[in-house]
């Protein structure tokens, strides 16, 4: 009896070893290719060529590669729609539509001409072959995502053009397939248009509403992740029912869920991580496994067909990008980005060649013969490699140019956002709020604080505080942001926060609105009031009745002369970042002079923001805003400290108005930065400033309990 009963047979069929080899390729291919400065995508495809049936026959392209490959393809299209800057896309939708028509028409014209004259194919074969050149797959999109350029104008144009050209190419495929099945008639056209319109209406109208309702009911990250995947494949499956490819459905689902999944959020990070770590590499390895290099060296026209197909497809896509660049006067790097994203052939091309290969014409020949099949695989390999190289180089140049501009520009003050945590029910919303207002380019700058009172400290309170800090750090880490946690003892919570602000150079504080326990409690609470008095830094007091990502609109009430405050630019930037991340429309209500300043500032720094401006006739009575704020809106009140330029006596009535008119709305009260020292400084040598108010509160609570008892 042998100690190890092991016999090696190729191809390997054991699922354990198949998965191990694939993970090994995914792990080591980027490590090896980084030394050669070759994009990771190429390594995955070449690895697939080597281990496939036409290479060393180590693995067979079985059902697992088909399953994970389809998931990976859906993932690429879904992420492309999810990460698109919708505000910028709407602004550039005409450019995207024009690019889509050009990148479809130019390869179609060149393809039909080359197939008729150089390859001597029939007209129908030439049209189907040309439609394969016209379509493309966003193979290089993970490179764009890795460099953080997914919101670039040229990227949005290329992605929007992809939807146009892939749709037109698949319509041609459906028509030619229907022609040989004998179903092309007037009823065919009516049914096709009706089915496409119905499916698009269902996805666009119902999916966002279902998603918003689900995210409000369930905040668990695992449940949200599984729900999003289910929606992606539901959209793809519905579109396949009408005869089109599911990749368009996945892309459409990404677009409609774009507003519900902020770019900087734990859910977004989970989606990108799983796709880039597993599904997309699986798809790329599967593409490489269908490449048969031997077919080009055994005679026949396979090599000639492959060269013609590759040259025509590449030239057609480059000309389309060049025409678009000249029409809209874009930069050379923008042209390279558009060409790199639109040159790779994979998804729709594979579908077209496989369907065309299965169609038998009247003379007994296949519509697309074996030479075209092998030539298509060669074209896929070449265009994917070229697309990856071009996109990688262009992305690197753009990133380096941006870094240069940042170095020669003005030095920006450091942004550190402090989040005091004491209530487990508000931790998730406070951290998510801080994530959407912070600078998205920074992967740090968040500080979670738990303050324990000297007089009421215990081991239980200590353990609770540690759990709150760990929960905050986990939420931030899930969004790929590093959070620094601080636990400290102090005289009271307000003084602990103020001392932490000084020690860690905090620029902003995000704190939850306290829960009013009895009639003597103030609206904001003693901690928030003492904090406003004790620091000149920006303070945001939040009450979130629903998850941040499900808000549909942000309504901002701005007092007169707010533009003269030191923190005016900062709070405007934070609100605009929030609007961009959530895809919300931001509606400003303010004095006409303040509106003019807001308009200039937003057009200068946040051009893509969907904003509205309305004159607020009377700041004294916020009842005027009740008709503008719905249950799924966020009301932002820009307040001011006593003695500041924009302070008004009406602010004294603000707590009563908020509790009376907006008790069922999500609120964010902002106290902007102000010049000079705080009005009531606190230090360890003189801590009395924040204890006097607490003594008055204790006296009021004693009278309240005495009257209640009697």
CSV table of N, CA, C and O in Angstrom, one decimal, residues 45 92 120 150 204 208 239 270 290 298 357 463 465 501 687 695 707:
chain,number,residue,atom,x,y,z
A,45,UNK,N,-4.8,36.7,-19.4
A,45,UNK,CA,-5.1,36.2,-20.7
A,45,UNK,C,-4.0,35.2,-21.2
A,45,UNK,O,-4.3,34.1,-21.6
A,92,UNK,N,-22.3,65.2,-20.5
A,92,UNK,CA,-21.6,64.8,-21.7
A,92,UNK,C,-22.3,63.7,-22.5
A,92,UNK,O,-21.7,63.0,-23.3
A,120,UNK,N,-13.4,38.2,-49.7
A,120,UNK,CA,-14.4,37.6,-50.6
A,120,UNK,C,-15.5,36.9,-50.0
A,120,UNK,O,-15.9,35.8,-50.4
A,150,UNK,N,-12.2,56.8,-12.8
A,150,UNK,CA,-13.5,56.4,-13.3
A,150,UNK,C,-14.5,57.5,-13.5
A,150,UNK,O,-15.4,57.4,-14.3
A,204,UNK,N,-35.4,50.6,-15.2
A,204,UNK,CA,-35.2,52.0,-14.8
A,204,UNK,C,-36.2,52.4,-13.8
A,204,UNK,O,-35.9,53.2,-12.9
A,208,UNK,N,-34.6,50.9,-8.9
A,208,UNK,CA,-34.2,51.9,-7.9
A,208,UNK,C,-35.1,52.0,-6.7
A,208,UNK,O,-34.6,52.1,-5.6
A,239,UNK,N,-33.0,40.8,-19.7
A,239,UNK,CA,-32.7,41.3,-21.1
A,239,UNK,C,-32.4,40.1,-22.0
A,239,UNK,O,-32.7,40.2,-23.2
A,270,UNK,N,-16.7,46.5,-1.1
A,270,UNK,CA,-17.0,45.0,-1.2
A,270,UNK,C,-17.2,44.6,-2.6
A,270,UNK,O,-16.7,43.6,-3.1
A,290,UNK,N,-9.5,29.9,-24.9
A,290,UNK,CA,-10.1,29.6,-26.2
A,290,UNK,C,-9.2,29.9,-27.3
A,290,UNK,O,-9.5,29.7,-28.5
A,298,UNK,N,-0.8,26.0,-39.6
A,298,UNK,CA,-1.1,24.7,-40.3
A,298,UNK,C,-1.7,24.9,-41.7
A,298,UNK,O,-2.3,24.0,-42.2
A,357,UNK,N,-21.2,30.9,-36.3
A,357,UNK,CA,-20.6,29.7,-36.6
A,357,UNK,C,-21.6,28.5,-36.6
A,357,UNK,O,-21.4,27.5,-37.3
A,463,UNK,N,-15.4,48.7,28.3
A,463,UNK,CA,-15.6,47.7,27.3
A,463,UNK,C,-16.6,48.2,26.2
A,463,UNK,O,-16.4,47.9,25.0
A,465,UNK,N,-17.1,51.3,25.3
A,465,UNK,CA,-16.4,52.3,24.5
A,465,UNK,C,-15.5,51.6,23.5
A,465,UNK,O,-15.3,52.0,22.3
A,501,UNK,N,-9.6,67.7,19.8
A,501,UNK,CA,-9.5,68.5,18.7
A,501,UNK,C,-8.2,69.2,18.6
A,501,UNK,O,-7.5,69.3,17.6
A,687,UNK,N,-11.3,74.4,34.2
A,687,UNK,CA,-12.4,73.6,33.5
A,687,UNK,C,-13.8,74.0,33.9
A,687,UNK,O,-14.7,73.4,33.5
A,695,UNK,N,-24.4,72.5,36.1
A,695,UNK,CA,-25.0,72.7,37.4
A,695,UNK,C,-26.4,73.2,37.3
A,695,UNK,O,-27.3,72.8,38.0
A,707,UNK,N,-41.4,68.0,41.0
A,707,UNK,CA,-42.8,68.3,40.5
A,707,UNK,C,-43.5,67.0,40.1
A,707,UNK,O,-44.7,66.8,40.3
